[in-house]
JSON list of C-alpha atoms and ligand atoms in Angstrom, two decimals:
[
{"chain": "A", "resi": 1, "resn": "UNK", "atom": "CA", "xyz": [-0.16, -0.21, 0.21]},
{"chain": "A", "resi": 2, "resn": "UNK", "atom": "CA", "xyz": [3.03, 2.47, 0.37]},
{"chain": "A", "resi": 3, "resn": "UNK", "atom": "CA", "xyz": [3.67, 4.45, -2.87]},
{"chain": "A", "resi": 4, "resn": "UNK", "atom": "CA", "xyz": [7.00, 3.61, -4.54]},
{"chain": "A", "resi": 5, "resn": "UNK", "atom": "CA", "xyz": [10.03, 6.38, -4.81]},
{"chain": "A", "resi": 6, "resn": "UNK", "atom": "CA", "xyz": [10.70, 8.33, -7.72]},
{"chain": "A", "resi": 7, "resn": "UNK", "atom": "CA", "xyz": [13.84, 9.01, -9.13]},
{"chain": "A", "resi": 8, "resn": "UNK", "atom": "CA", "xyz": [14.55, 11.18, -12.18]},
{"chain": "A", "resi": 9, "resn": "UNK", "atom": "CA", "xyz": [17.21, 12.98, -14.19]},
{"chain": "A", "resi": 10, "resn": "UNK", "atom": "CA", "xyz": [15.78, 15.81, -15.50]},
{"chain": "A", "resi": 11, "resn": "UNK", "atom": "CA", "xyz": [17.44, 17.17, -19.01]},
{"chain": "A", "resi": 12, "resn": "UNK", "atom": "CA", "xyz": [19.71, 20.16, -18.24]},
{"chain": "A", "resi": 13, "resn": "UNK", "atom": "CA", "xyz": [19.30, 21.30, -21.30]},
{"chain": "A", "resi": 14, "resn": "UNK", "atom": "CA", "xyz": [15.86, 20.22, -22.72]},
{"chain": "A", "resi": 15, "resn": "UNK", "atom": "CA", "xyz": [13.60, 20.49, -19.72]},
{"chain": "A", "resi": 16, "resn": "UNK", "atom": "CA", "xyz": [12.31, 17.16, -20.06]},
{"chain": "A", "resi": 17, "resn": "UNK", "atom": "CA", "xyz": [11.60, 14.49, -17.61]},
{"chain": "A", "resi": 18, "resn": "UNK", "atom": "CA", "xyz": [11.24, 11.44, -18.48]},
{"chain": "A", "resi": 19, "resn": "UNK", "atom": "CA", "xyz": [8.64, 10.10, -18.48]},
{"chain": "A", "resi": 20, "resn": "UNK", "atom": "CA", "xyz": [6.41, 12.79, -17.67]},
{"chain": "A", "resi": 21, "resn": "UNK", "atom": "CA", "xyz": [3.36, 14.55, -19.29]},
{"chain": "A", "resi": 22, "resn": "UNK", "atom": "CA", "xyz": [3.70, 16.76, -21.46]},
{"chain": "A", "resi": 23, "resn": "UNK", "atom": "CA", "xyz": [1.20, 19.87, -22.17]},
{"chain": "A", "resi": 24, "resn": "UNK", "atom": "CA", "xyz": [2.24, 21.84, -24.89]},
{"chain": "A", "resi": 25, "resn": "UNK", "atom": "CA", "xyz": [0.67, 26.27, -25.08]},
{"chain": "A", "resi": 26, "resn": "UNK", "atom": "CA", "xyz": [0.95, 27.54, -27.70]},
{"chain": "A", "resi": 27, "resn": "UNK", "atom": "CA", "xyz": [-0.39, 31.22, -28.87]},
{"chain": "A", "resi": 28, "resn": "UNK", "atom": "CA", "xyz": [-3.58, 30.76, -29.65]},
{"chain": "A", "resi": 29, "resn": "UNK", "atom": "CA", "xyz": [-4.07, 29.29, -25.79]},
{"chain": "A", "resi": 30, "resn": "UNK", "atom": "CA", "xyz": [-3.45, 32.43, -24.36]},
{"chain": "A", "resi": 31, "resn": "UNK", "atom": "CA", "xyz": [-5.91, 34.72, -26.21]},
{"chain": "A", "resi": 32, "resn": "UNK", "atom": "CA", "xyz": [-6.89, 37.80, -24.39]},
{"chain": "A", "resi": 33, "resn": "UNK", "atom": "CA", "xyz": [-3.46, 37.50, -22.06]},
{"chain": "A", "resi": 34, "resn": "UNK", "atom": "CA", "xyz": [-1.69, 39.76, -23.45]},
{"chain": "A", "resi": 35, "resn": "UNK", "atom": "CA", "xyz": [-2.15, 44.03, -24.85]},
{"chain": "A", "resi": 36, "resn": "UNK", "atom": "CA", "xyz": [-1.01, 44.43, -28.31]},
{"chain": "A", "resi": 37, "resn": "UNK", "atom": "CA", "xyz": [-3.74, 42.53, -29.93]},
{"chain": "A", "resi": 38, "resn": "UNK", "atom": "CA", "xyz": [-2.46, 43.54, -33.29]},
{"chain": "A", "resi": 39, "resn": "UNK", "atom": "CA", "xyz": [0.90, 41.86, -32.33]},
{"chain": "A", "resi": 40, "resn": "UNK", "atom": "CA", "xyz": [-0.38, 38.87, -31.01]},
{"chain": "A", "resi": 41, "resn": "UNK", "atom": "CA", "xyz": [-2.80, 38.35, -33.90]},
{"chain": "A", "resi": 42, "resn": "UNK", "atom": "CA", "xyz": [-0.31, 39.45, -36.83]},
{"chain": "A", "resi": 43, "resn": "UNK", "atom": "CA", "xyz": [1.98, 36.29, -35.08]},
{"chain": "A", "resi": 44, "resn": "UNK", "atom": "CA", "xyz": [-0.13, 34.01, -34.29]},
{"chain": "A", "resi": 45, "resn": "UNK", "atom": "CA", "xyz": [-0.58, 33.20, -38.36]},
{"chain": "A", "resi": 46, "resn": "UNK", "atom": "CA", "xyz": [2.73, 30.73, -37.43]},
{"chain": "A", "resi": 47, "resn": "UNK", "atom": "CA", "xyz": [0.84, 30.50, -33.48]},
{"chain": "A", "resi": 48, "resn": "UNK", "atom": "CA", "xyz": [4.58, 29.39, -32.46]},
{"chain": "A", "resi": 49, "resn": "UNK", "atom": "CA", "xyz": [4.95, 26.98, -28.79]},
{"chain": "A", "resi": 50, "resn": "UNK", "atom": "CA", "xyz": [5.37, 29.90, -25.97]},
{"chain": "A", "resi": 51, "resn": "UNK", "atom": "CA", "xyz": [5.54, 26.97, -23.31]},
{"chain": "A", "resi": 52, "resn": "UNK", "atom": "CA", "xyz": [5.88, 23.04, -22.41]},
{"chain": "A", "resi": 53, "resn": "UNK", "atom": "CA", "xyz": [5.08, 21.59, -19.30]},
{"chain": "A", "resi": 54, "resn": "UNK", "atom": "CA", "xyz": [6.67, 18.15, -18.34]},
{"chain": "A", "resi": 55, "resn": "UNK", "atom": "CA", "xyz": [4.50, 17.13, -15.11]},
{"chain": "A", "resi": 56, "resn": "UNK", "atom": "CA", "xyz": [5.17, 14.55, -12.62]},
{"chain": "A", "resi": 57, "resn": "UNK", "atom": "CA", "xyz": [1.47, 14.58, -10.41]},
{"chain": "A", "resi": 58, "resn": "UNK", "atom": "CA", "xyz": [0.22, 12.49, -7.93]},
{"chain": "A", "resi": 59, "resn": "UNK", "atom": "CA", "xyz": [-3.58, 11.67, -7.11]},
{"chain": "A", "resi": 60, "resn": "UNK", "atom": "CA", "xyz": [-4.05, 15.67, -5.25]},
{"chain": "A", "resi": 61, "resn": "UNK", "atom": "CA", "xyz": [-4.32, 14.47, -2.11]},
{"chain": "A", "resi": 62, "resn": "UNK", "atom": "CA", "xyz": [-3.42, 15.66, 1.30]},
{"chain": "A", "resi": 63, "resn": "UNK", "atom": "CA", "xyz": [0.50, 16.02, 2.08]},
{"chain": "A", "resi": 64, "resn": "UNK", "atom": "CA", "xyz": [1.83, 14.92, -1.14]},
{"chain": "A", "resi": 65, "resn": "UNK", "atom": "CA", "xyz": [3.92, 16.42, -4.31]},
{"chain": "A", "resi": 66, "resn": "UNK", "atom": "CA", "xyz": [3.60, 17.35, -7.77]},
{"chain": "A", "resi": 67, "resn": "UNK", "atom": "CA", "xyz": [6.78, 18.62, -9.71]},
{"chain": "A", "resi": 68, "resn": "UNK", "atom": "CA", "xyz": [6.74, 19.89, -13.09]},
{"chain": "A", "resi": 69, "resn": "UNK", "atom": "CA", "xyz": [9.42, 21.45, -15.90]},
{"chain": "A", "resi": 70, "resn": "UNK", "atom": "CA", "xyz": [8.74, 24.54, -17.55]},
{"chain": "A", "resi": 71, "resn": "UNK", "atom": "CA", "xyz": [9.87, 25.47, -20.96]},
{"chain": "A", "resi": 72, "resn": "UNK", "atom": "CA", "xyz": [9.50, 29.35, -21.50]},
{"chain": "A", "resi": 73, "resn": "UNK", "atom": "CA", "xyz": [10.01, 30.04, -25.42]},
{"chain": "A", "resi": 74, "resn": "UNK", "atom": "CA", "xyz": [11.56, 33.09, -25.94]},
{"chain": "A", "resi": 75, "resn": "UNK", "atom": "CA", "xyz": [9.85, 35.90, -28.28]},
{"chain": "A", "resi": 76, "resn": "UNK", "atom": "CA", "xyz": [7.50, 38.65, -27.39]},
{"chain": "A", "resi": 77, "resn": "UNK", "atom": "CA", "xyz": [4.33, 39.83, -28.63]},
{"chain": "A", "resi": 78, "resn": "UNK", "atom": "CA", "xyz": [5.03, 43.46, -29.03]},
{"chain": "A", "resi": 79, "resn": "UNK", "atom": "CA", "xyz": [6.58, 44.82, -26.36]},
{"chain": "A", "resi": 80, "resn": "UNK", "atom": "CA", "xyz": [5.42, 42.46, -23.51]},
{"chain": "A", "resi": 81, "resn": "UNK", "atom": "CA", "xyz": [8.25, 39.06, -23.35]},
{"chain": "A", "resi": 82, "resn": "UNK", "atom": "CA", "xyz": [6.07, 35.30, -23.83]},
{"chain": "A", "resi": 83, "resn": "UNK", "atom": "CA", "xyz": [5.23, 34.55, -20.53]},
{"chain": "A", "resi": 84, "resn": "UNK", "atom": "CA", "xyz": [2.61, 31.64, -18.41]},
{"chain": "A", "resi": 85, "resn": "UNK", "atom": "CA", "xyz": [-0.46, 32.48, -18.23]},
{"chain": "A", "resi": 86, "resn": "UNK", "atom": "CA", "xyz": [-0.38, 31.77, -14.80]},
{"chain": "A", "resi": 87, "resn": "UNK", "atom": "CA", "xyz": [-2.67, 31.25, -11.57]},
{"chain": "A", "resi": 88, "resn": "UNK", "atom": "CA", "xyz": [-3.90, 30.72, -8.00]},
{"chain": "A", "resi": 89, "resn": "UNK", "atom": "CA", "xyz": [-3.73, 27.98, -6.39]},
{"chain": "A", "resi": 90, "resn": "UNK", "atom": "CA", "xyz": [-7.42, 25.86, -6.56]},
{"chain": "A", "resi": 91, "resn": "UNK", "atom": "CA", "xyz": [-6.82, 25.40, -3.03]},
{"chain": "A", "resi": 92, "resn": "UNK", "atom": "CA", "xyz": [-5.45, 28.91, -2.84]},
{"chain": "A", "resi": 93, "resn": "UNK", "atom": "CA", "xyz": [-3.10, 28.11, 0.17]},
{"chain": "A", "resi": 94, "resn": "UNK", "atom": "CA", "xyz": [-1.31, 25.74, -1.55]},
{"chain": "A", "resi": 95, "resn": "UNK", "atom": "CA", "xyz": [2.92, 27.58, -1.43]},
{"chain": "A", "resi": 96, "resn": "UNK", "atom": "CA", "xyz": [5.57, 25.97, -4.38]},
{"chain": "A", "resi": 97, "resn": "UNK", "atom": "CA", "xyz": [8.96, 26.52, -5.05]},
{"chain": "A", "resi": 98, "resn": "UNK", "atom": "CA", "xyz": [10.68, 27.03, -8.49]},
{"chain": "A", "resi": 99, "resn": "UNK", "atom": "CA", "xyz": [14.18, 26.78, -9.02]},
{"chain": "A", "resi": 100, "resn": "UNK", "atom": "CA", "xyz": [15.73, 27.96, -12.26]},
{"chain": "A", "resi": 101, "resn": "UNK", "atom": "CA", "xyz": [18.10, 25.44, -13.98]},
{"chain": "A", "resi": 102, "resn": "UNK", "atom": "CA", "xyz": [18.21, 27.72, -17.42]},
{"chain": "A", "resi": 103, "resn": "UNK", "atom": "CA", "xyz": [18.40, 30.70, -19.16]},
{"chain": "A", "resi": 104, "resn": "UNK", "atom": "CA", "xyz": [16.53, 34.02, -18.14]},
{"chain": "A", "resi": 105, "resn": "UNK", "atom": "CA", "xyz": [14.14, 35.55, -17.12]},
{"chain": "A", "resi": 106, "resn": "UNK", "atom": "CA", "xyz": [11.30, 36.00, -13.76]},
{"chain": "A", "resi": 107, "resn": "UNK", "atom": "CA", "xyz": [8.95, 35.50, -11.80]},
{"chain": "A", "resi": 108, "resn": "UNK", "atom": "CA", "xyz": [5.52, 38.00, -11.52]},
{"chain": "A", "resi": 109, "resn": "UNK", "atom": "CA", "xyz": [4.12, 37.19, -8.26]},
{"chain": "A", "resi": 110, "resn": "UNK", "atom": "CA", "xyz": [0.37, 39.12, -6.90]},
{"chain": "A", "resi": 111, "resn": "UNK", "atom": "CA", "xyz": [-1.40, 39.18, -3.93]},
{"chain": "A", "resi": 112, "resn": "UNK", "atom": "CA", "xyz": [-5.81, 38.79, -4.51]},
{"chain": "A", "resi": 113, "resn": "UNK", "atom": "CA", "xyz": [-5.91, 42.61, -3.88]},
{"chain": "A", "resi": 114, "resn": "UNK", "atom": "CA", "xyz": [-2.97, 43.06, -6.76]},
{"chain": "A", "resi": 115, "resn": "UNK", "atom": "CA", "xyz": [-0.08, 44.04, -5.33]},
{"chain": "A", "resi": 116, "resn": "UNK", "atom": "CA", "xyz": [2.58, 42.59, -7.41]},
{"chain": "A", "resi": 117, "resn": "UNK", "atom": "CA", "xyz": [6.39, 41.50, -7.16]},
{"chain": "A", "resi": 118, "resn": "UNK", "atom": "CA", "xyz": [8.50, 40.41, -9.96]},
{"chain": "A", "resi": 119, "resn": "UNK", "atom": "CA", "xyz": [11.63, 38.21, -9.12]},
{"chain": "A", "resi": 120, "resn": "UNK", "atom": "CA", "xyz": [14.34, 37.82, -11.22]},
{"chain": "A", "resi": 121, "resn": "UNK", "atom": "CA", "xyz": [15.23, 34.34, -12.20]},
{"chain": "A", "resi": 122, "resn": "UNK", "atom": "CA", "xyz": [18.09, 32.86, -13.61]},
{"chain": "A", "resi": 123, "resn": "UNK", "atom": "CA", "xyz": [20.03, 29.12, -13.41]},
{"chain": "A", "resi": 124, "resn": "UNK", "atom": "CA", "xyz": [20.15, 28.14, -9.27]},
{"chain": "A", "resi": 125, "resn": "UNK", "atom": "CA", "xyz": [17.02, 30.53, -7.89]},
{"chain": "A", "resi": 126, "resn": "UNK", "atom": "CA", "xyz": [15.08, 29.07, -5.94]},
{"chain": "A", "resi": 127, "resn": "UNK", "atom": "CA", "xyz": [11.35, 31.39, -5.42]},
{"chain": "A", "resi": 128, "resn": "UNK", "atom": "CA", "xyz": [9.87, 30.51, -2.68]},
{"chain": "A", "resi": 129, "resn": "UNK", "atom": "CA", "xyz": [5.63, 30.36, -3.39]},
{"chain": "A", "resi": 130, "resn": "UNK", "atom": "CA", "xyz": [3.36, 32.14, -0.66]},
{"chain": "A", "resi": 131, "resn": "UNK", "atom": "CA", "xyz": [0.65, 30.97, 0.15]},
{"chain": "A", "resi": 132, "resn": "UNK", "atom": "CA", "xyz": [-2.26, 33.41, -1.15]},
{"chain": "A", "resi": 133, "resn": "UNK", "atom": "CA", "xyz": [0.07, 35.08, -4.57]},
{"chain": "A", "resi": 134, "resn": "UNK", "atom": "CA", "xyz": [-1.27, 34.18, -8.00]},
{"chain": "A", "resi": 135, "resn": "UNK", "atom": "CA", "xyz": [2.30, 33.53, -10.12]},
{"chain": "A", "resi": 136, "resn": "UNK", "atom": "CA", "xyz": [2.91, 34.39, -13.74]},
{"chain": "A", "resi": 137, "resn": "UNK", "atom": "CA", "xyz": [7.07, 33.26, -15.55]},
{"chain": "A", "resi": 138, "resn": "UNK", "atom": "CA", "xyz": [8.37, 35.32, -17.98]},
{"chain": "A", "resi": 139, "resn": "UNK", "atom": "CA", "xyz": [10.97, 35.12, -20.92]},
{"chain": "A", "resi": 140, "resn": "UNK", "atom": "CA", "xyz": [13.26, 38.06, -20.92]},
{"chain": "A", "resi": 141, "resn": "UNK", "atom": "CA", "xyz": [16.01, 36.66, -22.47]},
{"chain": "A", "resi": 142, "resn": "UNK", "atom": "CA", "xyz": [16.31, 35.04, -26.19]},
{"chain": "A", "resi": 143, "resn": "UNK", "atom": "CA", "xyz": [16.70, 31.36, -25.35]},
{"chain": "A", "resi": 144, "resn": "UNK", "atom": "CA", "xyz": [14.34, 28.80, -23.64]},
{"chain": "A", "resi": 145, "resn": "UNK", "atom": "CA", "xyz": [13.61, 30.03, -20.12]},
{"chain": "A", "resi": 146, "resn": "UNK", "atom": "CA", "xyz": [13.63, 26.65, -18.08]},
{"chain": "A", "resi": 147, "resn": "UNK", "atom": "CA", "xyz": [13.12, 25.76, -14.16]},
{"chain": "A", "resi": 148, "resn": "UNK", "atom": "CA", "xyz": [11.26, 23.19, -11.82]},
{"chain": "A", "resi": 149, "resn": "UNK", "atom": "CA", "xyz": [8.30, 24.08, -9.52]},
{"chain": "A", "resi": 150, "resn": "UNK", "atom": "CA", "xyz": [7.65, 21.91, -6.68]},
{"chain": "A", "resi": 151, "resn": "UNK", "atom": "CA", "xyz": [4.00, 22.04, -4.88]},
{"chain": "A", "resi": 152, "resn": "UNK", "atom": "CA", "xyz": [1.58, 20.66, -3.05]},
{"chain": "A", "resi": 153, "resn": "UNK", "atom": "CA", "xyz": [-0.78, 17.71, -5.26]},
{"chain": "A", "resi": 154, "resn": "UNK", "atom": "CA", "xyz": [-3.88, 19.13, -4.08]},
{"chain": "A", "resi": 155, "resn": "UNK", "atom": "CA", "xyz": [-2.79, 22.88, -4.76]},
{"chain": "A", "resi": 156, "resn": "UNK", "atom": "CA", "xyz": [-4.90, 22.80, -8.04]},
{"chain": "A", "resi": 157, "resn": "UNK", "atom": "CA", "xyz": [-4.61, 26.04, -11.05]},
{"chain": "A", "resi": 158, "resn": "UNK", "atom": "CA", "xyz": [-7.31, 28.57, -10.71]},
{"chain": "A", "resi": 159, "resn": "UNK", "atom": "CA", "xyz": [-6.76, 30.57, -13.74]},
{"chain": "A", "resi": 160, "resn": "UNK", "atom": "CA", "xyz": [-10.10, 32.46, -13.98]},
{"chain": "A", "resi": 161, "resn": "UNK", "atom": "CA", "xyz": [-9.20, 36.36, -12.44]},
{"chain": "A", "resi": 162, "resn": "UNK", "atom": "CA", "xyz": [-5.81, 35.90, -14.72]},
{"chain": "A", "resi": 163, "resn": "UNK", "atom": "CA", "xyz": [-7.84, 35.73, -17.88]},
{"chain": "A", "resi": 164, "resn": "UNK", "atom": "CA", "xyz": [-9.62, 37.92, -16.88]},
{"chain": "A", "resi": 165, "resn": "UNK", "atom": "CA", "xyz": [-7.89, 40.30, -15.33]},
{"chain": "A", "resi": 166, "resn": "UNK", "atom": "CA", "xyz": [-4.20, 40.09, -15.86]},
{"chain": "A", "resi": 167, "resn": "UNK", "atom": "CA", "xyz": [-1.33, 40.98, -13.54]},
{"chain": "A", "resi": 168, "resn": "UNK", "atom": "CA", "xyz": [-1.18, 44.94, -12.60]},
{"chain": "A", "resi": 169, "resn": "UNK", "atom": "CA", "xyz": [2.58, 44.83, -14.08]},
{"chain": "A", "resi": 170, "resn": "UNK", "atom": "CA", "xyz": [3.41, 44.40, -17.25]},
{"chain": "A", "resi": 171, "resn": "UNK", "atom": "CA", "xyz": [7.80, 42.39, -18.43]},
{"chain": "A", "resi": 172, "resn": "UNK", "atom": "CA", "xyz": [8.85, 44.16, -21.11]},
{"chain": "A", "resi": 173, "resn": "UNK", "atom": "CA", "xyz": [11.58, 45.39, -23.57]},
{"chain": "A", "resi": 174, "resn": "UNK", "atom": "CA", "xyz": [11.99, 48.78, -23.96]},
{"chain": "A", "resi": 175, "resn": "UNK", "atom": "CA", "xyz": [14.65, 50.34, -25.89]},
{"chain": "A", "resi": 176, "resn": "UNK", "atom": "CA", "xyz": [16.67, 47.03, -25.53]},
{"chain": "A", "resi": 177, "resn": "UNK", "atom": "CA", "xyz": [16.08, 47.64, -21.45]},
{"chain": "A", "resi": 178, "resn": "UNK", "atom": "CA", "xyz": [14.05, 44.31, -19.41]},
{"chain": "A", "resi": 179, "resn": "UNK", "atom": "CA", "xyz": [10.89, 47.07, -17.54]},
{"chain": "A", "resi": 180, "resn": "UNK", "atom": "CA", "xyz": [8.41, 46.53, -15.49]},
{"chain": "A", "resi": 181, "resn": "UNK", "atom": "CA", "xyz": [5.96, 49.22, -16.13]},
{"chain": "A", "resi": 182, "resn": "UNK", "atom": "CA", "xyz": [2.27, 49.94, -14.53]},
{"chain": "A", "resi": 183, "resn": "UNK", "atom": "CA", "xyz": [-0.66, 47.96, -16.75]},
{"chain": "A", "resi": 184, "resn": "UNK", "atom": "CA", "xyz": [-1.99, 50.47, -17.40]},
{"chain": "A", "resi": 185, "resn": "UNK", "atom": "CA", "xyz": [-5.33, 48.34, -18.53]},
{"chain": "A", "resi": 186, "resn": "UNK", "atom": "CA", "xyz": [-5.38, 47.29, -14.20]},
{"chain": "A", "resi": 187, "resn": "UNK", "atom": "CA", "xyz": [-8.75, 48.17, -12.69]},
{"chain": "A", "resi": 188, "resn": "UNK", "atom": "CA", "xyz": [-8.83, 46.61, -8.65]},
{"chain": "B", "resi": 201, "resn": "LIG", "atom": "C1", "xyz": [1.98, 24.75, -10.96]},
{"chain": "B", "resi": 201, "resn": "LIG", "atom": "C2", "xyz": [3.24, 25.52, -11.32]},
{"chain": "B", "resi": 201, "resn": "LIG", "atom": "C3", "xyz": [3.92, 25.41, -12.82]},
{"chain": "B", "resi": 201, "resn": "LIG", "atom": "C4", "xyz": [2.91, 25.87, -13.71]},
{"chain": "B", "resi": 201, "resn": "LIG", "atom": "C5", "xyz": [3.66, 25.58, -15.21]},
{"chain": "B", "resi": 201, "resn": "LIG", "atom": "C6", "xyz": [2.22, 26.67, -16.29]},
{"chain": "B", "resi": 201, "resn": "LIG", "atom": "O1", "xyz": [1.41, 25.27, -10.37]},
{"chain": "B", "resi": 201, "resn": "LIG", "atom": "O2", "xyz": [1.55, 22.94, -11.04]},
{"chain": "B", "resi": 201, "resn": "LIG", "atom": "O3", "xyz": [3.14, 26.92, -10.97]},
{"chain": "B", "resi": 201, "resn": "LIG", "atom": "O4", "xyz": [3.96, 23.86, -12.96]},
{"chain": "B", "resi": 201, "resn": "LIG", "atom": "O5", "xyz": [1.65, 25.66, -13.91]},
{"chain": "B", "resi": 201, "resn": "LIG", "atom": "O6", "xyz": [4.78, 26.59, -15.08]},
{"chain": "B", "resi": 201, "resn": "LIG", "atom": "O7", "xyz": [2.13, 27.69, -16.20]},
{"chain": "B", "resi": 201, "resn": "LIG", "atom": "P1", "xyz": [0.66, 27.87, -15.60]},
{"chain": "B", "resi": 201, "resn": "LIG", "atom": "O8", "xyz": [-0.35, 26.49, -15.01]},
{"chain": "B", "resi": 201, "resn": "LIG", "atom": "O9", "xyz": [0.29, 29.62, -15.33]},
{"chain": "B", "resi": 201, "resn": "LIG", "atom": "O10", "xyz": [0.22, 27.54, -17.23]},
{"chain": "B", "resi": 202, "resn": "LIG", "atom": "NI1", "xyz": [1.69, 26.62, -9.56]}
]
């Protein structure tokens, strides 16, 4: 009745976890997420893969843990760097740990009231996502940004409010620089 332990090697170049469940998110899966709709529709003709997730997940039970790598490709929609959808956990008090493997980017975090924080990430960076904070990763470089996430098996994903309202901050490139600016469309 005991589950067996698992040991796997993450391919540190590609982010692939052997035997993991693979999820692919293309630009068309991110409709309404980016500010610049013209740039979005233009790039939609190619419909590039924005990110892939390799997840090793358990039954949604209290006390158990999941882990997953994400490979977030480089790219921009207008001035905005490619990002993951971003979510609160369905059980909002569930925390999470991220570990940077390859490439460069960062994490936007946000409270339910819209207070946002930006944490730059690179290989070796550990990010603690506290309970109740929504989280989205952003690739600010021109190579894939790869990281590991470890999260409670019963955390779940709540995409709704981020899909509707977005984050109160945007991560953009301006004059060749990475900037974290206020989202002009943000409403309390
Ligand atoms: C999780 C993690 C992480 C995340 C992926 C894709 O809770 O499972 O935060 O694995 O799901 O990086 O990001 P989105 O789930 O926001 O699309
Ligand atoms: Ni999460």
